[in-house]
Every structure is written in C-alpha cells, then in structure tokens.
XYZ file of C-alpha atoms in Angstrom:
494
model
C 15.595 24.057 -1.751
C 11.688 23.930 -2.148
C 11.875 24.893 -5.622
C 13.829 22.041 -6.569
C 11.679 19.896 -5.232
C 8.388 21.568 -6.898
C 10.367 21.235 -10.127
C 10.788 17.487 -9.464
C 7.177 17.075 -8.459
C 6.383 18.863 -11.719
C 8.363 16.594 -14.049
C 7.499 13.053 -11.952
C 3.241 14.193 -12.938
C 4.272 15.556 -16.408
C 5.994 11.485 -17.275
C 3.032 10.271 -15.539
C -0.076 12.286 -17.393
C 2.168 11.628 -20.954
C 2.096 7.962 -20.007
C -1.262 8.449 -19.311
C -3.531 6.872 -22.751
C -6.504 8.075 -21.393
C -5.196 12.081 -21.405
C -1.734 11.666 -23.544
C -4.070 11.109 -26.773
C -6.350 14.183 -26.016
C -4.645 17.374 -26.740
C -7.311 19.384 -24.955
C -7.351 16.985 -21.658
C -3.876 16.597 -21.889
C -3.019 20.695 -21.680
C -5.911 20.872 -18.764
C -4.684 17.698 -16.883
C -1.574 18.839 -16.895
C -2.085 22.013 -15.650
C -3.936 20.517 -12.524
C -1.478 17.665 -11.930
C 1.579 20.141 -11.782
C 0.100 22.314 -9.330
C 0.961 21.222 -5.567
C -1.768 22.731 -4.176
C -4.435 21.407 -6.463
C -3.217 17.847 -6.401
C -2.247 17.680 -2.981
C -5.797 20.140 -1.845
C -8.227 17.364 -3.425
C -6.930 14.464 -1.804
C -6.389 16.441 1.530
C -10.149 16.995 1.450
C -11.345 13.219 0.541
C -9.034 12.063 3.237
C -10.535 14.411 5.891
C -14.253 13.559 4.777
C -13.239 10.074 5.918
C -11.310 11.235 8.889
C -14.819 12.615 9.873
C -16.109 9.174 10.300
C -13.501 8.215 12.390
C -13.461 10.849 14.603
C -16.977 9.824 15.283
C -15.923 6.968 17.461
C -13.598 9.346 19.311
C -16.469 11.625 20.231
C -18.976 9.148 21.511
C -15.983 7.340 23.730
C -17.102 6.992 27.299
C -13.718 8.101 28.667
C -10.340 8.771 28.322
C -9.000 5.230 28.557
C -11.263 3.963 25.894
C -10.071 7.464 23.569
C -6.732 6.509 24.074
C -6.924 3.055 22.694
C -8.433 4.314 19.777
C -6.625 6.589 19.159
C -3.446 4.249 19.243
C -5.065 2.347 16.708
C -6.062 5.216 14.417
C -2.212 6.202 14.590
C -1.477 3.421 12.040
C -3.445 4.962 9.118
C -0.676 7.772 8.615
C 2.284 5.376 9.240
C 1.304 2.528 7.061
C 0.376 5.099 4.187
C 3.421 6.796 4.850
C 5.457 4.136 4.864
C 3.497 2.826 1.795
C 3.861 5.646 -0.662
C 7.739 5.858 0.724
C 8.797 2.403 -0.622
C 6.892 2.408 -3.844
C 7.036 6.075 -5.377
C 10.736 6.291 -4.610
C 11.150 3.363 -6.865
C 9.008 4.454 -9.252
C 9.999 8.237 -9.273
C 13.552 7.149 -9.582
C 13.339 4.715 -12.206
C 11.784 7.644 -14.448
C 15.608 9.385 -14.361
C 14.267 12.408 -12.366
C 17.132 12.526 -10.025
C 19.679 11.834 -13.008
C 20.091 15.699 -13.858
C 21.212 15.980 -10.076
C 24.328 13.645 -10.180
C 26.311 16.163 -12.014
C 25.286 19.475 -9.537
C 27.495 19.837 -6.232
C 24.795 18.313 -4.100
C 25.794 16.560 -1.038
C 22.843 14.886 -0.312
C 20.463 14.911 -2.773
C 18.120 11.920 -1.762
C 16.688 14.837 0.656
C 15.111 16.412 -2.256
C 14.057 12.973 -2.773
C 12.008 12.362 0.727
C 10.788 16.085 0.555
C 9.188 15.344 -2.739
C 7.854 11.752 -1.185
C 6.300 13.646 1.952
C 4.025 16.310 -0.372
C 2.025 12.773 -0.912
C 1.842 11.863 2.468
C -0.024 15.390 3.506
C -3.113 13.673 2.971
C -3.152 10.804 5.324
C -2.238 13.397 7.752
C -5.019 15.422 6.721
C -7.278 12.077 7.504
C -6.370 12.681 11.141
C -6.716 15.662 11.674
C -10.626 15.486 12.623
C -9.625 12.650 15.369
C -7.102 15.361 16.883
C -9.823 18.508 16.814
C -11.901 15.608 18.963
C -9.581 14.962 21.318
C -8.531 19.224 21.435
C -11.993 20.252 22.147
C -12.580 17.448 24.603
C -9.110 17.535 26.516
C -6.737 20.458 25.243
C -3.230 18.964 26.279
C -3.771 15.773 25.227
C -5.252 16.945 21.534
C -1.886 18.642 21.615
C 0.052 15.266 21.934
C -2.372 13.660 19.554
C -1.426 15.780 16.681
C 2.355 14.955 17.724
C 1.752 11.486 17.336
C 0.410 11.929 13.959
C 3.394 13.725 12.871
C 5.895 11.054 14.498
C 3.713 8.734 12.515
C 4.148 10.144 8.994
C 7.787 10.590 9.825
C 8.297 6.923 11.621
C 6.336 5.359 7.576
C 8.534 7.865 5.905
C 11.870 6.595 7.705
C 10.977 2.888 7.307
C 10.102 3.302 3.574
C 13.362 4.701 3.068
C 15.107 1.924 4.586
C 13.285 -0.399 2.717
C 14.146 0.635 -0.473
C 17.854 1.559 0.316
C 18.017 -2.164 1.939
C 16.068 -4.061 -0.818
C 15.198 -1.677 -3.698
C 18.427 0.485 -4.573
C 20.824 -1.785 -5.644
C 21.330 -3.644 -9.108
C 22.020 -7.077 -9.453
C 23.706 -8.664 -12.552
C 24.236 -12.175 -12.975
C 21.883 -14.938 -11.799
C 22.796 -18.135 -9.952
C 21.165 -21.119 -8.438
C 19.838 -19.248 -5.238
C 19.089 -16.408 -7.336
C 15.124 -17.734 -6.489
C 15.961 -18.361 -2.960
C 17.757 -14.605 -2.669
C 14.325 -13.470 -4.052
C 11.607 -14.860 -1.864
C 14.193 -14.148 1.316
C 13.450 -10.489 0.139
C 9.764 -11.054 -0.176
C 9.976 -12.824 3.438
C 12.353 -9.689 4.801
C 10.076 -7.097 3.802
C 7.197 -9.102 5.415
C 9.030 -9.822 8.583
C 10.544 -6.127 8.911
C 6.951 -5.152 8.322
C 5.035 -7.251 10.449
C 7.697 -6.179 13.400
C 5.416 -2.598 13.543
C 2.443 -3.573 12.681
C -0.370 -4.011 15.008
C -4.254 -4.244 14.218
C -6.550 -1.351 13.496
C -9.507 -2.461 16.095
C -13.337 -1.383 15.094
C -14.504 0.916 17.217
C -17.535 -1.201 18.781
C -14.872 -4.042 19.740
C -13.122 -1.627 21.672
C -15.913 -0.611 23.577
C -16.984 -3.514 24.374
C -13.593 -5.254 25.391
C -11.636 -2.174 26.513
C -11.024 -4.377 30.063
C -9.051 -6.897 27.909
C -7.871 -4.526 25.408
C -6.099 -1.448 27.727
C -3.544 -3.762 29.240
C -1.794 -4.792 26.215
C -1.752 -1.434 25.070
C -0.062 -0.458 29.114
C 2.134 -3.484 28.782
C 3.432 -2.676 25.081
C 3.132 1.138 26.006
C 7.204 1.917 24.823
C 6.429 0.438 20.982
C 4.393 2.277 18.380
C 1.615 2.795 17.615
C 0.587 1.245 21.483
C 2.690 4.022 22.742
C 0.019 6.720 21.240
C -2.012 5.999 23.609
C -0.337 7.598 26.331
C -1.479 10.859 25.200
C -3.281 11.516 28.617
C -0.095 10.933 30.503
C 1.770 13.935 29.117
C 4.778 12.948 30.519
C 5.101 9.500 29.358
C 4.372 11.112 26.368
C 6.482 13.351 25.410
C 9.817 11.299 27.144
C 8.460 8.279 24.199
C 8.071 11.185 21.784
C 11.831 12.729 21.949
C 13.009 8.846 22.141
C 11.099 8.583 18.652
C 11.874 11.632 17.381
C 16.042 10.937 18.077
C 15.850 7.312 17.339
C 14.375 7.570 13.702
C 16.280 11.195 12.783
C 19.636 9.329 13.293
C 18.609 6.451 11.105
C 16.725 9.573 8.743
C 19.532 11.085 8.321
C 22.307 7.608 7.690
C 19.645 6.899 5.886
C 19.593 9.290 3.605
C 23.381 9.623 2.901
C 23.090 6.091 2.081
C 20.399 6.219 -0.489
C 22.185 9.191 -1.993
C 25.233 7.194 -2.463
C 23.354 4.075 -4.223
C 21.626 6.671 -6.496
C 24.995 8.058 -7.298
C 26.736 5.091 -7.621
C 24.082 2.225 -7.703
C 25.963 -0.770 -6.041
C 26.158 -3.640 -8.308
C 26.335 -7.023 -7.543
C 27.520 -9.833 -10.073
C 27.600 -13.367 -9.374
C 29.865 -16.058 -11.083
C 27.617 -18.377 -13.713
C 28.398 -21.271 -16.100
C 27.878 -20.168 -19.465
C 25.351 -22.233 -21.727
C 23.112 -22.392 -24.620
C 20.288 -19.819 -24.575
C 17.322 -21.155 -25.252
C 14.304 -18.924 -26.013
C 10.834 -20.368 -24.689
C 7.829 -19.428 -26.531
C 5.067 -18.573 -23.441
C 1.526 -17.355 -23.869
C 1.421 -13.221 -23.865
C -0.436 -12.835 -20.755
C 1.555 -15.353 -19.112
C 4.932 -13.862 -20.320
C 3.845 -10.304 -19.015
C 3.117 -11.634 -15.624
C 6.541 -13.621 -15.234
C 7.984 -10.402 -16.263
C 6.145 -8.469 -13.740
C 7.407 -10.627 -10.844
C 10.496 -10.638 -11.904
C 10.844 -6.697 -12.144
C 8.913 -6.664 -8.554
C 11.967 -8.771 -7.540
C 14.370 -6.289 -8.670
C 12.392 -3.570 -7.223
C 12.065 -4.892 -4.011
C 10.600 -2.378 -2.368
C 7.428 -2.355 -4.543
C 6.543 -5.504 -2.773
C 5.628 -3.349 0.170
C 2.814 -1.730 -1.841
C 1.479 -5.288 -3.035
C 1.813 -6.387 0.940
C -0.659 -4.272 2.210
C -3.860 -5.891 1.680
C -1.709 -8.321 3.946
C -1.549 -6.331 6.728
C -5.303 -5.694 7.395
C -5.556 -9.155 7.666
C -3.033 -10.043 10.389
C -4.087 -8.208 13.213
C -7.319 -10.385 13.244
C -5.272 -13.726 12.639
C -2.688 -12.634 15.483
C -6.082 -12.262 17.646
C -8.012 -15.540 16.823
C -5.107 -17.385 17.204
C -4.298 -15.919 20.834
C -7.746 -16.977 21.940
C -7.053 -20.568 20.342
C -10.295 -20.164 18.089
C -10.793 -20.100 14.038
C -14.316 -20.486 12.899
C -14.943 -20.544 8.979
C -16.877 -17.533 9.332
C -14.177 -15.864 10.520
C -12.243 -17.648 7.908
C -14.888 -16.138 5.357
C -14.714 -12.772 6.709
C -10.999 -12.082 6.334
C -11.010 -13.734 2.876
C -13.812 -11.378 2.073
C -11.717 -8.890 3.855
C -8.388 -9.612 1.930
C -10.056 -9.486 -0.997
C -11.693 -5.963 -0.739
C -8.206 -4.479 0.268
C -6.952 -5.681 -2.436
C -8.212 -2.732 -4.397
C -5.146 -0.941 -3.039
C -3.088 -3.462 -5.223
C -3.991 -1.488 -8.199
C -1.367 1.193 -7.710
C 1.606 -0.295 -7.478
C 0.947 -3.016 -10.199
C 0.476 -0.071 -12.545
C 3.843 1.743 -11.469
C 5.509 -1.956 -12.007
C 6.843 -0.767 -15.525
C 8.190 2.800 -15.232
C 10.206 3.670 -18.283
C 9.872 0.358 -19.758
C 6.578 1.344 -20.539
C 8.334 2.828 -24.390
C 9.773 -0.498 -24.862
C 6.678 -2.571 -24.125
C 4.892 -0.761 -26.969
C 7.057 -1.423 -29.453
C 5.882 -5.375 -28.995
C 2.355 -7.061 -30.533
C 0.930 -7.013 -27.155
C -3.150 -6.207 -26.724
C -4.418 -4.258 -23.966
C -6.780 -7.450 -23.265
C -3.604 -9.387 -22.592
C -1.912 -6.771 -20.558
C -5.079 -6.292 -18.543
C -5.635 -9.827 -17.565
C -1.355 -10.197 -16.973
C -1.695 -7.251 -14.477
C -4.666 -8.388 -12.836
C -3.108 -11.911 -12.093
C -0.245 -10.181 -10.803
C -2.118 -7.792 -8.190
C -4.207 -10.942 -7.397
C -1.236 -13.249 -7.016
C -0.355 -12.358 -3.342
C -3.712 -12.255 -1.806
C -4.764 -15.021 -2.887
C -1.474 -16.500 -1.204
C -2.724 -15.087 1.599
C -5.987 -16.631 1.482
C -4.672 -20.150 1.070
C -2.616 -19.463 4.235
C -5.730 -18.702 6.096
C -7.917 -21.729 4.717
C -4.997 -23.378 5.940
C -5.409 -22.268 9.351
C -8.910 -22.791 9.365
C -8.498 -26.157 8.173
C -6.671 -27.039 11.254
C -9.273 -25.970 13.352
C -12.437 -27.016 11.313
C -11.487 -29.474 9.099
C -12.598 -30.004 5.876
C -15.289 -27.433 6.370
C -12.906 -24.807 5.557
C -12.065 -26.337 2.079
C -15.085 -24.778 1.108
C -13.315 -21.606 0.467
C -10.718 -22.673 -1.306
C -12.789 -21.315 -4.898
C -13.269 -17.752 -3.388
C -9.118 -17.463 -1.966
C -8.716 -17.150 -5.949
C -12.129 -15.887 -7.478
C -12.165 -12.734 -4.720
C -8.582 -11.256 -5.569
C -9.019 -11.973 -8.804
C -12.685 -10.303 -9.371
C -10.816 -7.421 -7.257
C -8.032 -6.849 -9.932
C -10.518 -7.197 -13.098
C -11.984 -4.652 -11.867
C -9.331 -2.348 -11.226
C -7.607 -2.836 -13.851
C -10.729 -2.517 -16.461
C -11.774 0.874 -14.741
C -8.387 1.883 -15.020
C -8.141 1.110 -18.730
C -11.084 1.846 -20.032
C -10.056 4.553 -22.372
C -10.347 3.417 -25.952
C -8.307 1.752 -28.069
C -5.273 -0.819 -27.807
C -2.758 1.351 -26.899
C -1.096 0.248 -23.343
C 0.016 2.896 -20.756
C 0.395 3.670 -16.913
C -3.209 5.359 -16.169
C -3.023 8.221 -13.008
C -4.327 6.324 -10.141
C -5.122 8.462 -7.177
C -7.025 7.579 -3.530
C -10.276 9.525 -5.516
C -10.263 6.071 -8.002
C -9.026 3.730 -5.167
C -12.449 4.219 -3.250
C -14.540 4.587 -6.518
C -12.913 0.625 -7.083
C -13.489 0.040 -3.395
C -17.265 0.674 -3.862
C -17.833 -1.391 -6.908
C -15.837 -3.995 -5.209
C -17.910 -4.180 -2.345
C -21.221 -3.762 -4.159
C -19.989 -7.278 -6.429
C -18.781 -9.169 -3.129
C -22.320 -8.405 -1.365
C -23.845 -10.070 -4.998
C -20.923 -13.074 -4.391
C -21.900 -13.709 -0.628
C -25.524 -13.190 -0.426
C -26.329 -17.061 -0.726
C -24.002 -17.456 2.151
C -26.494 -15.408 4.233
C -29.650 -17.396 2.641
C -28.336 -20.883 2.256
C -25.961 -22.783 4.677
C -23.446 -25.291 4.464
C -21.500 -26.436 1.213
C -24.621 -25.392 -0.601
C -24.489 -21.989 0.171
C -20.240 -22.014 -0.512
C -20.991 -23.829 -3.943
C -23.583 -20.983 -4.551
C -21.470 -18.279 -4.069
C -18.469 -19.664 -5.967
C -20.673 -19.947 -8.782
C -21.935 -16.669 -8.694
C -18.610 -15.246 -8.178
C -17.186 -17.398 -11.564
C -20.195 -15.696 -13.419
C -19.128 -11.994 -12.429
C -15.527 -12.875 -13.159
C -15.960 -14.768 -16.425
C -18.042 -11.262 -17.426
C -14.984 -9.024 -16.234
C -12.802 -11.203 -18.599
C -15.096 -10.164 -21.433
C -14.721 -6.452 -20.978
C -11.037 -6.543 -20.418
C-alpha cells in the first residue's frame, strides 16, 4: 500500500518543482531539486528538524513550570499546534493534490477505497508539526514518566482529530462541482465561507503565552476543569491517567467512525464528483473589460469559492486572533492597544496566507500562460487576495474597539489594510523573485514561511516604532505613513 502512496507523493512534488519558474527553467536545479523533493525522507527530515528547533523553545516554558497544574495547562494549549496544522494542510493539499489529476489513474484499478491512499499521502506532511512537539513531551517524560506517556498520546489524537476534520471539510464544502449559477449563488458562497468559520471556531480555543499562564493559572485551571471533556482542554488531564485515557478511547472511537464514513465518502465524490445544476434564465452575455490585476483577483475568489476548503488555509491568520477577542470580551474590556496588538498580530500571521494563495490555481496554471498577463500584475492580484481576509478581520476588530473607545480606534483603520497588505507584497515578491515574466506556482515550504515571518516582523517594528515614541493620532498618522512608504516600495519591486 505504502508504495502507492510514495509514488503519489513523487508525482504531486514532480507537478509542483515543473511548475516551479524558479527551478523548471534551470536544467541543472531542476534534475537536483527534483531529486531532493521526491525523496520522503529528505523533504519530510528538513522540516522535521526546523519544527523541533522551535519545539525547543516551547518546551522551555514546560521545564521552568512550577508544578503540574500549571504543565498541564500548557500543555493543553500547546496541543493545538499539531491539530490546527493538521487540520490545515488536510483541507488545502487535498484540494490542491487532487485538482493536479493524481488520483485519476486510480479510478480505473479495483480499489475500494482509494481516498485512503489519499489521507496517507496528506499525513507524510503532517510528521512535522508532530515533530514540533515532541521536545514538550521529552519535558514532561523526564519530569513525570506516565504522564509524558499520555502527552505524546495527545499529540497523536491531535494530528489525527486536524486530519479527520480536514477531511470533512473538503468532502462537505470542497468535493463537489457546481454548474449553473443563480441568484443566491453569492449567498450559497459566503454561507460556505461562514460554515467553515463556524465549524472551525467550534474547536478552536486560544494558544495562551506562557508568562500569562503563570501568572493567572488561579483563573485559568478552572475553565480548563470545567471544559475538561472537549479538546484541546481535555489534554490537560494528562496527570489524571485515568481521565485520560477514558477521553482518549472516546476520541480515538468518535473520530475513527467519522475517519472511516469519511473516507468512503470522499472516495465516492472523487469517483463520481456530485454535480449540482441549478435552473437559470438564459440571456445575452456580455463580456466586461476589467483591469488585469483586478480580473485575476475576482478570479481567485471565485475559484476559492469552488474550492471551498482552501478557505480554511486563508482562515488561519483568523484563528490566532480569536482566542484574545473571546478573552477581552469576557472581561468586558477593549483598549486600542489591544486593538493595535492583534491588528499587528493578524497581520504578521498573515505570512501563512502565502501558501494557499499560491496553490489557488493548480492545473490552470497552463492555461493562465497562454494569456498577456505580467508577473507584476499577477503579483499584486495575489497579494490582494491573501490580504483580502485579514484585513476583514481587522475592520471587525476596529469595530469592536470602536464600541468601547470611540473614535480613538478609527485611528487604525489605515493599518487594518496597509499591514495585510505589506504582509502579502512581501510574500509574494520573495516568492517570485526568480527572473523574468514567466508566471508559475513557486515551492513554498515552513523553511520560507519563517524566512517571510522575519522580514515581516523586522518591517512592522519600522511601521510601529512612532507608536512607541509619539502618542495619540500623531503617533497613528506617523506610522500609517511610514507603513504607505514601505508598501508603495514593495509595489515597485513586484
């Protein structure tokens, strides 16, 4: 069975170096690229060992806790780094890997469920955020054996609880083909965007820093008792091995019955892709002449729409900024600093973004170079498109802020679109900066993600330094200025 899969894996990183500009164009890089993105071990072994550098940093809060109460909560909220990812690379690459035909050859073999090879071939990418917690659960081992044991359970049950959800995400809102389109077409749309957001929001809970939970473990540790049966609160109860390992089996049974429906499901749509038509009125067609970058972006939203699962990937900035909403909002206070912080915030995380803008286009990629389209324009149509949503989300939280400030908070409004959108420029220009006008789908991998991560946060410390020196409106109009400056300059180099 495995070597179907590692012949899958092969061909999904052979379509995605070839659509690669940077390497496709280069014999010499493109036989050596190759040869390392094939391999399993080599792709899979240099994340693996990025991930666990930073799972060293964690675990450093872990081994300074005080006790096993305080260990417990953080661990419960380190548990969410391998189930978001999980769940992250679930929804998107099955999209994208299936929308490059590598399943098509299957059809015709006497498979019963093939979408199996499908979710092994999804999981060799997860192995990495596993990896990342792996020095949190040698911690917790040397310090208290049984409960290092459970630990490294958890992690499992989270990779497998993100890998479960993904699936049912895209099997819900991703596998089936519409035809047609109707007057609540628009409305059908943003109820998906609002679905995956919802079904998302339902397991999410906030990653804490370590130093608040030290110094509000009191408050914290009976939420975490009170919400003890739901994940990822229920990780905590690693020092009460009986508690568990009863929540452990309940996981394990609950999620491998919807695993496996699951995946008989998914193998049916990808058999027989379920297509839905709706009745129109016939009329004229009338062709509308739009502005390139403007076009690509409209098309980009509306192929997000029909991949409805991608919008997972371009939710997640989303969901690093909720937990902290959820918690200012409990204690009935929302200061424009805070305000600041999470706009700041959103905008970092945006970096993520990057990935599954790039995978947007898939095989369409051959017909999209046939047009007279500029890699300037199809930089700056991408990059509106990964900022589009965060910036959403930054509105939403001026909002907020706005009802407890006032107009103080409009002075973010600038930033809630600068931010995002100095974010995307720049991962989208480091991304493309090969040569030449030819467009393609560069290899993006976690290694680039914190290389953009870095220069993001080294341009946002230039963009709010005068909000550290200057105060008031002064300060805001400072920094807005500065920030139109770096972003005007990204423009050029797209």
């Amino acid at each position: 069975m495995f070597e179907i899969v590692k012949i899958l894996y092969r061909e999904l990183h052979y379509q995605i170096v070839r659509r690669n500009p940077m390497i496709a164009n280069d014999e010499r890089k493109f036989k050596s690229q190759l040869k390392n993105a094939t391999s399993i071990k080599r792709g899979v072994g240099i994340q693996a060992g990025t991930f666990f550098f930073l799972g060293l940093m964690l675990a450093g809060g872990v081994a300074f806790a005080k006790d096993e109460l305080q260990i417990g909560v953080m661990f419960a909220s380190y548990a969410m780094i391998p189930f978001i990812f999980s769940l992250y690379i679930t929804a998107v690459n099955s999209s994208y890997a299936l929308s490059m035909g590598l399943f098509e050859p299957l059809k015709a073999l006497p498979v019963k469920v093939g979408s199996l090879y499908l979710s092994e071939l999804l999981l060799i990418d997860t192995i990495p955020a596993f990896t990342m917690m792996l020095p949190v659960v040698f911690v917790i081992l040397f310090r208290h054996p049984t409960a290092g044991i459970l630990a490294l359970m958890w992690a499992v049950v989270g990779v497998f609880l993100g890998h479960t959800l993904g699936l049912i995400i895209y099997t819900v809102f991703g596998a089936r083909t519409s035809e047609g389109t109707s007057r609540f077409g628009a409305l059908k749309n943003l109820g998906k965007l609002i679905g995956v957001l919802l079904f998302m929001s339902i397991f999410y809970v906030g990653n804490y820093m370590q130093n608040y939970v030290r110094e509000h473990i009191e408050t914290i540790a009976p939420v975490f008792v009170k919400y003890s049966f739901a994940y990822p609160f229920s990780a905590s109860s690693i020092f009460d091995p009986l508690q568990s390992l009863e929540l452990l089996a309940l996981y394990a049974t609950l999620f491998g019955m919807l695993y496996v429906l699951t995946l008989k499901k998914l193998w049916g749509e990808i058999v027989e892709p379920t297509v839905s038509s709706t009745a129109v009125q016939k009329g004229a067609f009338k062709a509308r002449k739009l502005p390139k970058v403007l076009a690509l972006t409209l098309k980009d939203f509306k192929v997000v729409f029909r991949k409805s699962s991608m919008i997972a990937g371009l939710l997640i900035p989303v969901y690093f900024v909720l937990p902290q909403v959820f918690m200012a909002l409990s204690r009935g206070e929302f200061s424009t600093m805070l305000a600041t912080g999470l706009i700041f915030g959103l905008g970092w995380f945006s970096s993520i973004g990057a990935d599954p803008v790039i995978k947007i286009d898939g095989k369409e990629l051959d017909f999209l170079r046939t047009l007279p389209l500029t890699k300037k324009a199809f930089i700056l149509s991408k990059s509106i498109t990964m900022s589009a949503i965060p910036s959403a989300t930054a509105l939403a939280v001026i909002g907020i802020a706005h009802h407890y400030n006032g107009g103080e908070a409009l002075y973010l409004l600038p930033h809630a679109f600068i931010l995002p959108m100095m974010t995307s420029l720049t991962a989208m220009n480091y991304f493309y900066r090969y040569k030449g006008q030819e467009i393609g789908i560069p290899e993006t991998n976690m290694g680039d993600i914190i290389v953009i991560f870095i220069i993001v946060g080294i341009l946002f410390g230039i963009v709010g330094a005068p909000l550290l020196f200057m105060h008031g409106a002064t300060g805001y109009a400072v920094s807005s200025a500065v920030g139109m400056v770096i972003t005007g300059i990204l423009v050029g180099m797209s």
